[in-house]
mmCIF file of C-alpha atoms in Angstrom:
data_model
loop_
_atom_site.group_PDB
_atom_site.id
_atom_site.type_symbol
_atom_site.label_atom_id
_atom_site.label_comp_id
_atom_site.label_asym_id
_atom_site.label_seq_id
_atom_site.Cartn_x
_atom_site.Cartn_y
_atom_site.Cartn_z
ATOM 1 C CA UNK A 656 -65.832 -74.990 9.639
ATOM 2 C CA UNK A 657 -67.492 -71.975 11.206
ATOM 3 C CA UNK A 658 -65.412 -72.226 14.419
ATOM 4 C CA UNK A 659 -62.130 -72.338 12.500
ATOM 5 C CA UNK A 660 -63.064 -69.175 10.550
ATOM 6 C CA UNK A 661 -63.870 -67.384 13.770
ATOM 7 C CA UNK A 662 -60.523 -68.348 15.300
ATOM 8 C CA UNK A 663 -58.585 -67.145 12.248
ATOM 9 C CA UNK A 664 -60.448 -63.885 12.201
ATOM 10 C CA UNK A 665 -59.817 -63.269 15.868
ATOM 11 C CA UNK A 666 -56.122 -63.955 15.423
ATOM 12 C CA UNK A 667 -55.992 -61.511 12.560
ATOM 13 C CA UNK A 668 -57.664 -58.865 14.643
ATOM 14 C CA UNK A 669 -55.203 -59.495 17.445
ATOM 15 C CA UNK A 670 -52.242 -59.149 15.111
ATOM 16 C CA UNK A 671 -53.499 -55.965 13.428
ATOM 17 C CA UNK A 672 -52.170 -53.484 16.053
ATOM 18 C CA UNK A 673 -48.730 -55.091 15.940
ATOM 19 C CA UNK A 674 -48.616 -54.886 12.174
ATOM 20 C CA UNK A 675 -49.618 -51.266 12.355
ATOM 21 C CA UNK A 676 -46.774 -50.556 14.795
ATOM 22 C CA UNK A 677 -44.255 -52.276 12.526
ATOM 23 C CA UNK A 678 -45.583 -50.332 9.589
ATOM 24 C CA UNK A 679 -45.111 -47.017 11.395
ATOM 25 C CA UNK A 680 -41.639 -47.988 12.478
ATOM 26 C CA UNK A 681 -40.715 -48.740 8.915
ATOM 27 C CA UNK A 682 -42.007 -45.370 7.772
ATOM 28 C CA UNK A 683 -40.106 -43.530 10.512
ATOM 29 C CA UNK A 684 -36.836 -45.091 9.437
ATOM 30 C CA UNK A 685 -37.343 -44.199 5.773
ATOM 31 C CA UNK A 686 -34.823 -41.380 4.900
ATOM 32 C CA UNK A 687 -37.021 -40.154 2.068
ATOM 33 C CA UNK A 688 -39.432 -38.597 4.557
ATOM 34 C CA UNK A 689 -36.792 -36.506 6.438
ATOM 35 C CA UNK A 690 -36.383 -33.311 4.396
ATOM 36 C CA UNK A 691 -33.957 -31.854 6.944
ATOM 37 C CA UNK A 692 -31.330 -34.401 5.996
ATOM 38 C CA UNK A 693 -31.570 -33.440 2.312
ATOM 39 C CA UNK A 694 -31.385 -29.700 3.059
ATOM 40 C CA UNK A 695 -28.193 -29.888 5.167
ATOM 41 C CA UNK A 696 -25.731 -30.335 2.254
ATOM 42 C CA UNK A 697 -27.071 -27.206 0.523
ATOM 43 C CA UNK A 698 -26.723 -25.180 3.718
ATOM 44 C CA UNK A 699 -23.188 -26.471 4.212
ATOM 45 C CA UNK A 700 -22.231 -25.554 0.639
ATOM 46 C CA UNK A 701 -23.550 -22.045 1.131
ATOM 47 C CA UNK A 702 -21.572 -21.578 4.335
ATOM 48 C CA UNK A 703 -18.382 -22.729 2.656
ATOM 49 C CA UNK A 704 -18.634 -20.217 -0.195
ATOM 50 C CA UNK A 705 -15.664 -17.760 0.017
ATOM 51 C CA UNK A 706 -16.293 -14.081 0.570
ATOM 52 C CA UNK A 707 -14.459 -12.055 -2.077
ATOM 53 C CA UNK A 708 -13.128 -8.731 -0.794
ATOM 54 C CA UNK A 709 -12.387 -5.906 -3.263
ATOM 55 C CA UNK A 710 -8.695 -5.201 -3.775
ATOM 56 C CA UNK A 711 -7.389 -2.023 -2.167
ATOM 57 C CA UNK A 712 -5.547 0.061 -4.751
ATOM 58 C CA UNK A 713 -3.682 3.246 -3.935
ATOM 59 C CA UNK A 714 -5.146 6.070 -5.987
ATOM 60 C CA UNK A 715 -2.051 8.242 -5.555
ATOM 61 C CA UNK A 716 1.666 7.826 -6.045
ATOM 62 C CA UNK A 717 4.452 10.336 -5.548
ATOM 63 C CA UNK A 718 6.277 11.336 -8.721
ATOM 64 C CA UNK A 719 8.683 13.744 -7.018
ATOM 65 C CA UNK A 720 10.274 14.330 -3.635
ATOM 66 C CA UNK A 721 12.862 16.963 -2.715
ATOM 67 C CA UNK A 722 15.063 17.109 0.370
ATOM 68 C CA UNK A 723 17.595 19.648 1.582
ATOM 69 C CA UNK A 724 20.202 18.784 4.207
ATOM 70 C CA UNK A 725 21.678 22.014 5.579
ATOM 71 C CA UNK A 726 24.384 22.217 8.197
ATOM 72 C CA UNK A 727 21.881 22.579 11.054
ATOM 73 C CA UNK A 728 21.327 18.778 10.955
ATOM 74 C CA UNK A 729 17.663 19.170 10.071
ATOM 75 C CA UNK A 730 15.973 17.406 7.166
ATOM 76 C CA UNK A 731 13.811 19.702 5.031
ATOM 77 C CA UNK A 732 11.331 17.766 2.899
ATOM 78 C CA UNK A 733 9.197 19.092 0.029
ATOM 79 C CA UNK A 734 6.568 17.498 -2.162
ATOM 80 C CA UNK A 735 6.329 20.438 -4.576
ATOM 81 C CA UNK A 736 8.864 22.380 -6.604
ATOM 82 C CA UNK A 737 7.648 25.832 -5.535
ATOM 83 C CA UNK A 738 8.579 25.364 -1.880
ATOM 84 C CA UNK A 739 11.727 23.464 -2.807
ATOM 85 C CA UNK A 740 13.110 26.184 -5.042
ATOM 86 C CA UNK A 741 12.068 28.868 -2.575
ATOM 87 C CA UNK A 742 14.067 27.178 0.148
ATOM 88 C CA UNK A 743 17.092 26.736 -2.112
ATOM 89 C CA UNK A 744 17.032 30.463 -2.844
ATOM 90 C CA UNK A 745 16.117 31.908 0.547
ATOM 91 C CA UNK A 746 16.863 29.092 3.041
ATOM 92 C CA UNK A 747 13.307 29.319 4.360
ATOM 93 C CA UNK A 748 9.677 28.739 3.403
ATOM 94 C CA UNK A 749 6.451 30.320 4.608
ATOM 95 C CA UNK A 750 4.574 27.266 5.872
ATOM 96 C CA UNK A 751 6.085 24.262 7.610
ATOM 97 C CA UNK A 752 5.265 21.364 9.888
ATOM 98 C CA UNK A 753 8.023 20.190 12.208
ATOM 99 C CA UNK A 754 8.668 16.840 13.867
ATOM 100 C CA UNK A 755 11.436 17.199 16.414
ATOM 101 C CA UNK A 756 13.780 14.221 16.605
ATOM 102 C CA UNK A 757 11.661 11.974 14.380
ATOM 103 C CA UNK A 758 14.045 11.713 11.430
ATOM 104 C CA UNK A 759 16.875 9.215 10.835
ATOM 105 C CA UNK A 760 19.506 9.455 13.562
ATOM 106 C CA UNK A 761 17.159 11.510 15.731
ATOM 107 C CA UNK A 762 17.271 14.481 13.382
ATOM 108 C CA UNK A 763 14.366 16.893 13.126
ATOM 109 C CA UNK A 764 12.067 16.734 10.100
ATOM 110 C CA UNK A 765 10.754 19.985 8.645
ATOM 111 C CA UNK A 766 8.077 19.653 5.956
ATOM 112 C CA UNK A 767 7.387 22.515 3.596
ATOM 113 C CA UNK A 768 3.625 22.623 3.060
ATOM 114 C CA UNK A 769 1.189 24.531 0.861
ATOM 115 C CA UNK A 770 -1.940 26.579 1.543
ATOM 116 C CA UNK A 771 -4.002 23.646 0.297
ATOM 117 C CA UNK A 772 -2.370 21.403 2.907
ATOM 118 C CA UNK A 773 -3.309 23.893 5.616
ATOM 119 C CA UNK A 774 -6.915 24.165 4.410
ATOM 120 C CA UNK A 775 -7.270 20.398 4.239
ATOM 121 C CA UNK A 776 -5.779 20.047 7.736
ATOM 122 C CA UNK A 777 -4.190 16.834 6.516
ATOM 123 C CA UNK A 778 -0.653 15.510 5.978
ATOM 124 C CA UNK A 779 1.095 16.849 2.899
ATOM 125 C CA UNK A 780 2.350 14.619 0.099
ATOM 126 C CA UNK A 781 5.887 14.771 1.490
ATOM 127 C CA UNK A 782 4.672 13.714 4.935
ATOM 128 C CA UNK A 783 2.750 10.771 3.511
ATOM 129 C CA UNK A 784 5.777 9.612 1.535
ATOM 130 C CA UNK A 785 8.065 9.816 4.567
ATOM 131 C CA UNK A 786 5.435 7.962 6.621
ATOM 132 C CA UNK A 787 5.297 5.277 3.895
ATOM 133 C CA UNK A 788 1.592 5.875 3.361
ATOM 134 C CA UNK A 789 2.040 6.977 -0.249
ATOM 135 C CA UNK A 790 4.278 4.935 -2.566
ATOM 136 C CA UNK A 791 6.577 6.229 -5.260
ATOM 137 C CA UNK A 792 5.417 6.109 -8.859
ATOM 138 C CA UNK A 793 7.205 4.151 -11.552
ATOM 139 C CA UNK A 794 8.686 7.374 -12.942
ATOM 140 C CA UNK A 795 9.823 8.681 -9.556
ATOM 141 C CA UNK A 796 12.312 11.563 -9.407
ATOM 142 C CA UNK A 797 14.033 12.557 -6.190
ATOM 143 C CA UNK A 798 16.620 15.176 -5.294
ATOM 144 C CA UNK A 799 18.718 15.789 -2.212
ATOM 145 C CA UNK A 800 20.741 18.998 -1.950
ATOM 146 C CA UNK A 801 23.679 18.543 0.404
ATOM 147 C CA UNK A 802 27.037 20.292 0.767
ATOM 148 C CA UNK A 803 26.530 22.272 -2.441
ATOM 149 C CA UNK A 804 25.725 19.181 -4.531
ATOM 150 C CA UNK A 805 22.529 17.850 -6.052
ATOM 151 C CA UNK A 806 22.113 14.124 -5.515
ATOM 152 C CA UNK A 807 19.528 12.907 -8.013
ATOM 153 C CA UNK A 808 17.620 9.619 -7.669
ATOM 154 C CA UNK A 809 15.264 7.572 -9.792
ATOM 155 C CA UNK A 810 14.102 5.275 -6.951
ATOM 156 C CA UNK A 811 12.736 6.202 -3.541
ATOM 157 C CA UNK A 812 14.615 3.325 -1.931
ATOM 158 C CA UNK A 813 17.998 4.669 -3.028
ATOM 159 C CA UNK A 814 16.977 8.112 -1.820
ATOM 160 C CA UNK A 815 15.941 6.818 1.617
ATOM 161 C CA UNK A 816 19.189 4.880 1.922
ATOM 162 C CA UNK A 817 21.157 8.059 1.223
ATOM 163 C CA UNK A 818 19.203 10.054 3.816
ATOM 164 C CA UNK A 819 19.896 7.380 6.402
ATOM 165 C CA UNK A 820 23.546 6.609 5.631
ATOM 166 C CA UNK A 821 24.788 9.751 3.850
ATOM 167 C CA UNK A 822 26.669 8.032 1.046
ATOM 168 C CA UNK A 823 26.162 6.346 -2.309
ATOM 169 C CA UNK A 824 27.969 3.341 -3.746
ATOM 170 C CA UNK A 825 27.391 3.923 -7.461
ATOM 171 C CA UNK A 826 27.029 7.235 -9.286
ATOM 172 C CA UNK A 827 27.956 9.417 -12.234
ATOM 173 C CA UNK A 828 29.148 12.893 -11.247
ATOM 174 C CA UNK A 829 29.020 16.027 -13.379
ATOM 175 C CA UNK A 830 31.203 18.604 -11.640
ATOM 176 C CA UNK A 831 29.904 22.175 -11.858
ATOM 177 C CA UNK A 832 27.102 21.242 -14.276
ATOM 178 C CA UNK A 833 24.180 22.186 -12.017
ATOM 179 C CA UNK A 834 22.455 25.473 -11.128
ATOM 180 C CA UNK A 835 24.871 28.146 -9.885
ATOM 181 C CA UNK A 836 27.802 25.885 -10.667
ATOM 182 C CA UNK A 837 26.760 23.134 -8.283
ATOM 183 C CA UNK A 838 27.855 19.595 -9.046
ATOM 184 C CA UNK A 839 25.277 16.927 -9.862
ATOM 185 C CA UNK A 840 25.595 13.356 -8.610
ATOM 186 C CA UNK A 841 23.411 10.945 -10.563
ATOM 187 C CA UNK A 842 22.852 8.144 -8.071
ATOM 188 C CA UNK A 843 22.742 4.653 -9.549
ATOM 189 C CA UNK A 844 22.231 1.074 -8.423
ATOM 190 C CA UNK A 845 23.438 -2.233 -9.861
ATOM 191 C CA UNK A 846 20.482 -2.525 -12.216
ATOM 192 C CA UNK A 847 20.599 1.023 -13.570
ATOM 193 C CA UNK A 848 24.397 1.170 -13.730
ATOM 194 C CA UNK A 849 24.382 -1.577 -16.336
ATOM 195 C CA UNK A 850 22.346 0.707 -18.612
ATOM 196 C CA UNK A 851 24.869 3.549 -18.576
ATOM 197 C CA UNK A 852 24.313 7.232 -17.876
ATOM 198 C CA UNK A 853 20.730 8.032 -16.793
ATOM 199 C CA UNK A 854 19.722 10.249 -19.699
ATOM 200 C CA UNK A 855 16.018 10.209 -18.802
ATOM 201 C CA UNK A 856 16.785 11.371 -15.253
ATOM 202 C CA UNK A 857 19.068 14.092 -16.594
ATOM 203 C CA UNK A 858 16.349 15.402 -18.885
ATOM 204 C CA UNK A 859 13.852 15.333 -16.021
ATOM 205 C CA UNK A 860 16.220 17.406 -13.875
ATOM 206 C CA UNK A 861 16.337 20.081 -16.576
ATOM 207 C CA UNK A 862 12.599 19.935 -17.338
ATOM 208 C CA UNK A 863 11.641 20.523 -13.702
ATOM 209 C CA UNK A 864 13.667 23.723 -13.641
ATOM 210 C CA UNK A 865 12.424 24.930 -17.013
ATOM 211 C CA UNK A 866 8.822 24.457 -15.881
ATOM 212 C CA UNK A 867 9.365 26.611 -12.786
ATOM 213 C CA UNK A 868 10.502 29.675 -14.755
#
């Protein structure tokens, strides 16, 4: 009896280290004790979160642009009525910036600028519009004086097309109805033509001149 107890005890002692090893192996394979595995999904979700960038909105839009096309093949561009009317009356303005050969067809661009433009040492409104850095407003008004006629536009696109190609497809013309007996050509497109004569544009043409007096 005593010898059998001793043998069983010795076997148990011999097996104890092996059981301990198996026990440790079982603990090592238990996923509950590996916090790194549980933290990875959270880190992945954070990395996948999109970065929202603020929308860039132009704070300025051009309501008016005026161009004169004299016989010297230059393009005179104005962003203000004062310089525009001064040029129409005297064929010159005090302050200009010139870009030789940079206009449509290799023509020279001459921008009438203001004292504020000079002080700011920055492009004028007219320059920014021509450079497509400033868009036209929804109530845009444009004028081109060419060959004794005023061509009047309500979209910048139609105005640019005229400067480039020199002709219009759709228009209403009032002969001799403009300043000093000049004719006025109200330039239209397919959309505006369906609405009839551009009464709002006509009133704007008059209002601009009344405001300058």
